[in-house]
Structure formats: C-alpha cells, structure tokens
CSV table of C-alpha atoms in Angstrom, one decimal:
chain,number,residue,atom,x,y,z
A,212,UNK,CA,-17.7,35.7,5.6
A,213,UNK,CA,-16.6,38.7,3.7
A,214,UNK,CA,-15.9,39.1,-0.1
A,215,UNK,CA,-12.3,39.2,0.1
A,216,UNK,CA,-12.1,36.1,2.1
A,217,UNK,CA,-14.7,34.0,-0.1
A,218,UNK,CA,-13.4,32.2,-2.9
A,219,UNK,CA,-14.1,33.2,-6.2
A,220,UNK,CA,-16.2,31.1,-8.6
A,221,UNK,CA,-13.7,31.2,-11.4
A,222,UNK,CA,-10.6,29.6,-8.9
A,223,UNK,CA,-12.3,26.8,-9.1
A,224,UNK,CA,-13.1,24.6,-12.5
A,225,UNK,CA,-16.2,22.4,-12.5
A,226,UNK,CA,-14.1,19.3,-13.0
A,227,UNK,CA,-10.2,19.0,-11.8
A,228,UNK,CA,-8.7,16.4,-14.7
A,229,UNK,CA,-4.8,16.5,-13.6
A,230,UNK,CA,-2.7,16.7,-10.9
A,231,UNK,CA,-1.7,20.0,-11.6
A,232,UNK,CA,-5.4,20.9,-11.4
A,233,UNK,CA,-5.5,19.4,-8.0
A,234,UNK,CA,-1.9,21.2,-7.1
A,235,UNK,CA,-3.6,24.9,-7.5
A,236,UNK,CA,-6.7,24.1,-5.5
A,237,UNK,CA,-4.8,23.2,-3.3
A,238,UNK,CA,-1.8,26.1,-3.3
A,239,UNK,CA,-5.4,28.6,-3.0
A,240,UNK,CA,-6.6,26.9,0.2
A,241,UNK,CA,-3.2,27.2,2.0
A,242,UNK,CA,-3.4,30.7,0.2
A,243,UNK,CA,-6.6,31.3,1.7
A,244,UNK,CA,-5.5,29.9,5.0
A,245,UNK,CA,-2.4,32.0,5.4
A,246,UNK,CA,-4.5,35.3,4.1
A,247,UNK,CA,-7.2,34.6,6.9
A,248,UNK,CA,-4.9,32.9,10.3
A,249,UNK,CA,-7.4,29.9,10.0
A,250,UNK,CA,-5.9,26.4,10.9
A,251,UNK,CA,-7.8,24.4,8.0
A,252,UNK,CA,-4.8,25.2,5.8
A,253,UNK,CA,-2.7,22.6,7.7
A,254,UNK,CA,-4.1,19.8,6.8
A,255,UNK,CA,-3.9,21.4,2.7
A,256,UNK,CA,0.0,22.1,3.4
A,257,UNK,CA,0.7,18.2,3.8
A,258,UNK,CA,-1.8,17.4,1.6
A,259,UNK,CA,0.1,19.3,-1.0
A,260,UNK,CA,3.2,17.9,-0.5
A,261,UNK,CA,1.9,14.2,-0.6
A,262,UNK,CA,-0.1,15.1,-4.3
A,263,UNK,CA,3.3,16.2,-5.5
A,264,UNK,CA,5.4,13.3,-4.3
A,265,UNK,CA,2.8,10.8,-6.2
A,266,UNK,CA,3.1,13.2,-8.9
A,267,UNK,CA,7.1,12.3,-8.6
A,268,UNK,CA,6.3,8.9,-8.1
A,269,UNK,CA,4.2,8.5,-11.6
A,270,UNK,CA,6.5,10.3,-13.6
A,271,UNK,CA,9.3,7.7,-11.9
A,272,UNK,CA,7.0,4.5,-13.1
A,273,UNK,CA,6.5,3.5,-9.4
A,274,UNK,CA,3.1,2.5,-9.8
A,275,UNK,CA,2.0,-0.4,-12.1
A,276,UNK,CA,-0.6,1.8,-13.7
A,277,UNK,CA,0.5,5.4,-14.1
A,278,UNK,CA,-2.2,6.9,-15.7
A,279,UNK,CA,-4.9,4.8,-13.1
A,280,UNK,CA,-3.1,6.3,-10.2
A,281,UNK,CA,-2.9,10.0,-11.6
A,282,UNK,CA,-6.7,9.1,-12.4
A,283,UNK,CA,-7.0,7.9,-8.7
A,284,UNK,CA,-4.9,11.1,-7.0
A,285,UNK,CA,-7.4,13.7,-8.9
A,286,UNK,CA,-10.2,11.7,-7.9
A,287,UNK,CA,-9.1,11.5,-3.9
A,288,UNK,CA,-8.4,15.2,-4.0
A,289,UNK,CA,-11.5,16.2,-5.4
A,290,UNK,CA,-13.8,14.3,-2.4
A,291,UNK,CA,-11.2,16.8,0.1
A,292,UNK,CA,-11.1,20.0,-2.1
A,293,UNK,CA,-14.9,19.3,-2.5
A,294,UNK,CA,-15.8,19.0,0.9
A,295,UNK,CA,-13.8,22.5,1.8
A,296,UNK,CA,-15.8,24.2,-1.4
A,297,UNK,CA,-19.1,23.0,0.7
A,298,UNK,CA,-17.8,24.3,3.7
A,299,UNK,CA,-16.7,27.6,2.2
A,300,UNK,CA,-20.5,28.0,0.8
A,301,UNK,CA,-22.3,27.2,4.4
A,302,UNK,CA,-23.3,23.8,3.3
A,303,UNK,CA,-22.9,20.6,4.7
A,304,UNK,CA,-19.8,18.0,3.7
A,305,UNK,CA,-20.2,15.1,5.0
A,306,UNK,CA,-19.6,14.4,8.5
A,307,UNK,CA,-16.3,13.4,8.8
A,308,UNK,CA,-15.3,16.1,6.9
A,309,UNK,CA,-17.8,18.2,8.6
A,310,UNK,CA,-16.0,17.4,12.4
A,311,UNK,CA,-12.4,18.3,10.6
A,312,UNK,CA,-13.5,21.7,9.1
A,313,UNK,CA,-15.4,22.7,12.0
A,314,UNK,CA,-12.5,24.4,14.1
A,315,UNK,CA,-10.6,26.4,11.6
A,316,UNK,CA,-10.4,29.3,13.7
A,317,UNK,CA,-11.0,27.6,17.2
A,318,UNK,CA,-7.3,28.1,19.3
A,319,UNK,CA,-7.3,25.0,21.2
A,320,UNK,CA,-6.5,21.7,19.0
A,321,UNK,CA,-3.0,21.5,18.5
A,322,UNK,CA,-1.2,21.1,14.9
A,323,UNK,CA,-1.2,17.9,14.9
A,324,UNK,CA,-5.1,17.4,15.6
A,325,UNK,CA,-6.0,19.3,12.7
A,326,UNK,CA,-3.7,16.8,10.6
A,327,UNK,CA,-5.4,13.8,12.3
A,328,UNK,CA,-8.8,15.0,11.4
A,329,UNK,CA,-8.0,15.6,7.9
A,330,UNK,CA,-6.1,12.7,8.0
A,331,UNK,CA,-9.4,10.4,9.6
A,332,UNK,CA,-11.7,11.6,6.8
A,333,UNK,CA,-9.7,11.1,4.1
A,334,UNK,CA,-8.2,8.0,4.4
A,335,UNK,CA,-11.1,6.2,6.9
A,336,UNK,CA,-14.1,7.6,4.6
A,337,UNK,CA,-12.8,9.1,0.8
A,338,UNK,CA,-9.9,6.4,0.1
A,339,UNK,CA,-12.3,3.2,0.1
A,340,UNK,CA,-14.9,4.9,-1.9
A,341,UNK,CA,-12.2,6.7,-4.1
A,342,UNK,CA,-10.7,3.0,-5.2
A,343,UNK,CA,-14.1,1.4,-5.9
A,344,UNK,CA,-14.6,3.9,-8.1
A,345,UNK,CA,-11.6,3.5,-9.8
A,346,UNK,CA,-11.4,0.2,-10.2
A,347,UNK,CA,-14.9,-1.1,-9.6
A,348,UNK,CA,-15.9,-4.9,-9.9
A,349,UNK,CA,-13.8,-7.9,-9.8
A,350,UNK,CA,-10.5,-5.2,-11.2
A,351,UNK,CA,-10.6,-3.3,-7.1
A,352,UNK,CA,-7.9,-6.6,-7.2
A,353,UNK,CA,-6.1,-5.1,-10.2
A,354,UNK,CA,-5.8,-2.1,-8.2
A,355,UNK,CA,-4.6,-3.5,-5.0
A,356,UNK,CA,-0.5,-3.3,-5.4
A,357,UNK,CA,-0.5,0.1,-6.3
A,358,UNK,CA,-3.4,1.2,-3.3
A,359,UNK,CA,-0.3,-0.4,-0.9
A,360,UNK,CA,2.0,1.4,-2.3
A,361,UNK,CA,0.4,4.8,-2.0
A,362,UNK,CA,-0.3,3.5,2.0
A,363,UNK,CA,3.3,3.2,1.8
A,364,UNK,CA,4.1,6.8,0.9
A,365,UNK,CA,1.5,7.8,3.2
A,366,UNK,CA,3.7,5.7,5.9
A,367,UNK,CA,6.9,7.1,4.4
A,368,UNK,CA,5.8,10.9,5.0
A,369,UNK,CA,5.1,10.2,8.9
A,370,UNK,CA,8.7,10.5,9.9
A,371,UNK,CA,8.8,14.0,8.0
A,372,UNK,CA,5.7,15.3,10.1
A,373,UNK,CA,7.2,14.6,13.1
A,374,UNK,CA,10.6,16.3,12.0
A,375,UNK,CA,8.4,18.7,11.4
A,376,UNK,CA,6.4,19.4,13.8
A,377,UNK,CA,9.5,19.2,15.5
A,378,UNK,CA,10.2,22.9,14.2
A,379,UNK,CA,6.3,24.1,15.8
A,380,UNK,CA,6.8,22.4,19.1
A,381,UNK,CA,10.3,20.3,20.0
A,382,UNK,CA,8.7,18.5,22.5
A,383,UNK,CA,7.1,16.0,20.2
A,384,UNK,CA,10.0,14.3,19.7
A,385,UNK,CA,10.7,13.2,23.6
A,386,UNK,CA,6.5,12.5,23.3
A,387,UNK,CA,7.2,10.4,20.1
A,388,UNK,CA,9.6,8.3,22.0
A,389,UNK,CA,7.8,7.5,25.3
A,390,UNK,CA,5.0,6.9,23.4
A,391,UNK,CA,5.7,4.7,20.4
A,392,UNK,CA,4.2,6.7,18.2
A,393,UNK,CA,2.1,10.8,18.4
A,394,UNK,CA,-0.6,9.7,16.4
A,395,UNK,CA,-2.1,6.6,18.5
A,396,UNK,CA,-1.2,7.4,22.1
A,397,UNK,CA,-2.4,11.0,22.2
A,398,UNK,CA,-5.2,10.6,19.9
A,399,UNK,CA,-6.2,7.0,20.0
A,400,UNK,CA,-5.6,7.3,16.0
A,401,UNK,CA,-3.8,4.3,14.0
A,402,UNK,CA,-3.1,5.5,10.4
A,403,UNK,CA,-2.3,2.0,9.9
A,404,UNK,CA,-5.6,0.6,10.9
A,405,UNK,CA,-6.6,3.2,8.3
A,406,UNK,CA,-5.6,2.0,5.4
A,407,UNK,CA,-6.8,-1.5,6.0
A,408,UNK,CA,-10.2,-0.3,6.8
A,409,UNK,CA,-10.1,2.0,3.6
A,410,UNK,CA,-9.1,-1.3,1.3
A,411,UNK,CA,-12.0,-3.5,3.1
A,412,UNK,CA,-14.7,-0.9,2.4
A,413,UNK,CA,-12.9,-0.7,-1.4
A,414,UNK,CA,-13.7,-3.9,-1.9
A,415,UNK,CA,-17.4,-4.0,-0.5
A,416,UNK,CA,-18.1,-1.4,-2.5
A,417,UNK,CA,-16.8,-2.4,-5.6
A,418,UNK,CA,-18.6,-5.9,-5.1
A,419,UNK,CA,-21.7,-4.2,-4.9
A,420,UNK,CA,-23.7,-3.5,-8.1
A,421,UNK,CA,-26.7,-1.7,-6.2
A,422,UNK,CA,-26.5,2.2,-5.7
A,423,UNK,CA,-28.9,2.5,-3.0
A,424,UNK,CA,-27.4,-0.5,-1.1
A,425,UNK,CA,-23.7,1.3,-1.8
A,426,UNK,CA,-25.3,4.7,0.0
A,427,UNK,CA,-26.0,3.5,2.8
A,428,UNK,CA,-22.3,1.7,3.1
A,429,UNK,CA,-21.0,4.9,2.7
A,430,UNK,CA,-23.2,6.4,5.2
A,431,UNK,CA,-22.0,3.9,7.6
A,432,UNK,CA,-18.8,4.2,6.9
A,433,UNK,CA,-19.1,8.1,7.5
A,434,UNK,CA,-20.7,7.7,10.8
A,435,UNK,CA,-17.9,5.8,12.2
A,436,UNK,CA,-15.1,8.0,10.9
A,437,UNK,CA,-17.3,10.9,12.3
A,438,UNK,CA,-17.3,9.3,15.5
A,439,UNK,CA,-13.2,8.5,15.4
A,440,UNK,CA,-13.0,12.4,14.4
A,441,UNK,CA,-14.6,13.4,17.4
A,442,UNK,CA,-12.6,11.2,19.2
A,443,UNK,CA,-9.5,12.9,17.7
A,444,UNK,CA,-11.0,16.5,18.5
A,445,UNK,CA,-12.0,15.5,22.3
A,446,UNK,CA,-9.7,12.4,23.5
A,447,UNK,CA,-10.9,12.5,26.9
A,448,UNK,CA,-9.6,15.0,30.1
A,449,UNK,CA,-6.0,13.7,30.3
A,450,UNK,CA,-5.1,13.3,26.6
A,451,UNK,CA,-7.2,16.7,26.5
A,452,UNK,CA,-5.2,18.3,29.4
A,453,UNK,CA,-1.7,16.5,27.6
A,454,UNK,CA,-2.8,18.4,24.4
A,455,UNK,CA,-3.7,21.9,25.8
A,456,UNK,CA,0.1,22.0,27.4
A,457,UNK,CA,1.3,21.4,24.2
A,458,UNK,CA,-1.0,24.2,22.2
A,459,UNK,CA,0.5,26.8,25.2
A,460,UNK,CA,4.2,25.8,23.8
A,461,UNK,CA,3.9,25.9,19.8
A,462,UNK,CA,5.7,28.2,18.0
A,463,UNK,CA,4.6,30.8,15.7
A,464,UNK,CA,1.8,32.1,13.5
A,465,UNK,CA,-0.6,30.1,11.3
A,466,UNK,CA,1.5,31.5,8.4
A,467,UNK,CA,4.7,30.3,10.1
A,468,UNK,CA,3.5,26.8,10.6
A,469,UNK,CA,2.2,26.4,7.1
A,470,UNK,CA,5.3,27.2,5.9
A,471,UNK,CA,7.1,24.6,8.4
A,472,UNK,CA,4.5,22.0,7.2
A,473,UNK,CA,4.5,23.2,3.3
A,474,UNK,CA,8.1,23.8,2.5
C-alpha cells in the first residue's frame, strides 16, 4: 500500500472520547475510500449517518441515560474503526471483521453485501460485547430500554437504505417487494435476529466475572458471525447468480455511491 494511500499516525488519537471523535474517523475512512475506489467505505457512509442520528437522538433526551449511550456509541465505533486501523496495518481483526474487509477492492459483491457484512460483525459480534462493557453485572438490565431503542433506529434506517439503494440500482425495490425484505431473502441475513442475539450474548457476558471464560465467549461468538459473513459474501449459486445480475446493473462510481449512501 503506498504512502499516499496509508493513513497517517496523527489522523488517528489513541483514545476516541466523543462522538465527534468517532464522526472524523469516520468522515477519513469514507475519505480514504472515495480517494482510493475501494468499497469498504460503504459500510463507513451508513455508519456515519447512524452515529450522527444517535448523536441527534442524545441531544433530544431519547435515551434514558444520555451520557451512557454517548459512552456506549464511542465505545461501538471504536471496536469498527479499530478493526479497519488493523486492517489498514496488515494485521489481523477479528474474523468477522476480517470476512467484511476482505473484498474492498474485489468487483463482484454488490452494495448491499458490503453493508450486510459490516452490518453482521457489528451488530452479531461488537454490540453484545460493547453493552457488557458498559453496563457490566446485574446493571446490562439498566441498560436494556435504551439498547432497544438503538435496535429501533437501527430498524428505522432500513427503509432509507432501500430508498437508497434505490438511486445505485432501482431494481431493488420490485426485489424488496417479492421478497419481503433484501436483507433475508438474498442473503439469508435477519438484522432482527441480530439484535436479539447481540442482547443474549450482553447479558452472558456481563454475568460472567471470569476473563478467560468471557474470551472464549467471545471467540465463539466470532466464529459464528464469521461463518454468517461468509454466508453473506457466498449465498450459494442462485442467490450468487441473483446477485451478480444485479452488480452488472448498478450505477455509478464508488465515489458516486458513497455519496448516494452518505448524503
């Protein structure tokens, strides 16, 4: 990787403590992205636009505990903006995040895959740990109307990804409607299922006091999302055939489609 494309040391502090921290990480990956045509900016563009909507959404008083949950967002960003910083260096992220950083300059998976993959590792693997360690013990319960009410947002946003991938490729809306929904019949993917899995392994890890035995949790919990991840990057011939018809038809640039996804 050349110079010009590698981060710099000094982009990045050794500890994000607000939001806003999290907002200009995140505004130098898309940055990055757009700078080098490579697809992992996606996943950063909607990323982006969730942090600043829970940003909103403190500042409104929508959560019981405003400063938990700004706690919480810098916290969930970090395990994401970390895992690209390992990729960036040639290390190893962990494996969920490995599978969803691993085709940032492959053609073939459409938009919407390189959402889903962000989408599995962050929510299936970081969000559970993320809220254990926010609320560890007997409070993860203290924590648990605001944690639905960020899966709520989360819910609330996938009506705006379809508008908008609408814009890359207008066929997903006649897809959307034969199917039910883009992300589970093309991709066997339930973000619903996601977020109850992610507040099960919250609670299992807050309840238990042992580091060791909460490593290898959260190395099982890593293992499946890798293996859903790979399921989202190869669904099987027809799905794979279903998706490759769709790549051929989407419009525009990787700089084109981050601006559809960002703005």
């Amino acid at each position: 990787m050349s110079d010009v494309s590698s981060p710099k040391s000094d982009i990045f502090p050794p500890v994000m403590t607000t939001i806003d921290d999290v907002l200009v990480q995140l505004d130098f990956i898309i940055d990055t992205a757009r700078r080098r045509g490579s697809a992992d900016g996606y996943f950063a563009a909607l990323y982006r636009r969730v942090t600043e909507t829970v940003r909103l959404r403190i500042a409104q008083g929508a959560f019981a505990d405003g400063p938990r949950m700004a706690r919480f967002d810098v916290a969930f960003a970090s395990r994401y903006i970390g895992a690209w910083r390992q990729h960036e260096r040639g290390e190893t992220p962990t494996s969920a995040w490995a599978v969803a950083l691993s085709c940032e300059t492959f053609f073939w998976p459409v938009v919407m895959q390189h959402l889903l993959l962000g989408m599995n590792a962050h929510i299936n693997l970081d969000l559970g740990i993320v809220a254990a360690e926010i609320s560890p013990g007997a409070s993860i319960q203290d924590l648990k109307s605001d944690f639905d009410a960020i899966n709520q947002l989360l819910a609330d946003l996938v009506g705006d990804v379809t508008d908008r991938m609408g814009t890359i490729w207008p066929g997903v809306r006649l897809l959307v409607k034969a199917g039910g929904g883009l992300d589970e019949e093309i991709v066997n993917f339930s973000l619903s299922r996601a977020r109850e899995a992610a507040w099960g392994v919250a609670t299992t890890l807050a309840a238990e006091p042992d580091a060791s035995r909460r490593a290898v949790i959260i190395q099982g919990v890593d293992d499946v999302a890798t293996v859903l991840g790979r399921g989202v990057l190869h669904p099987g011939l027809w799905a794979a055939s279903t998706l490759a018809w769709i790549r051929l038809r989407e419009r525009g640039s990787v700089a084109e489609k981050l601006d559809v996804l960002s703005k």
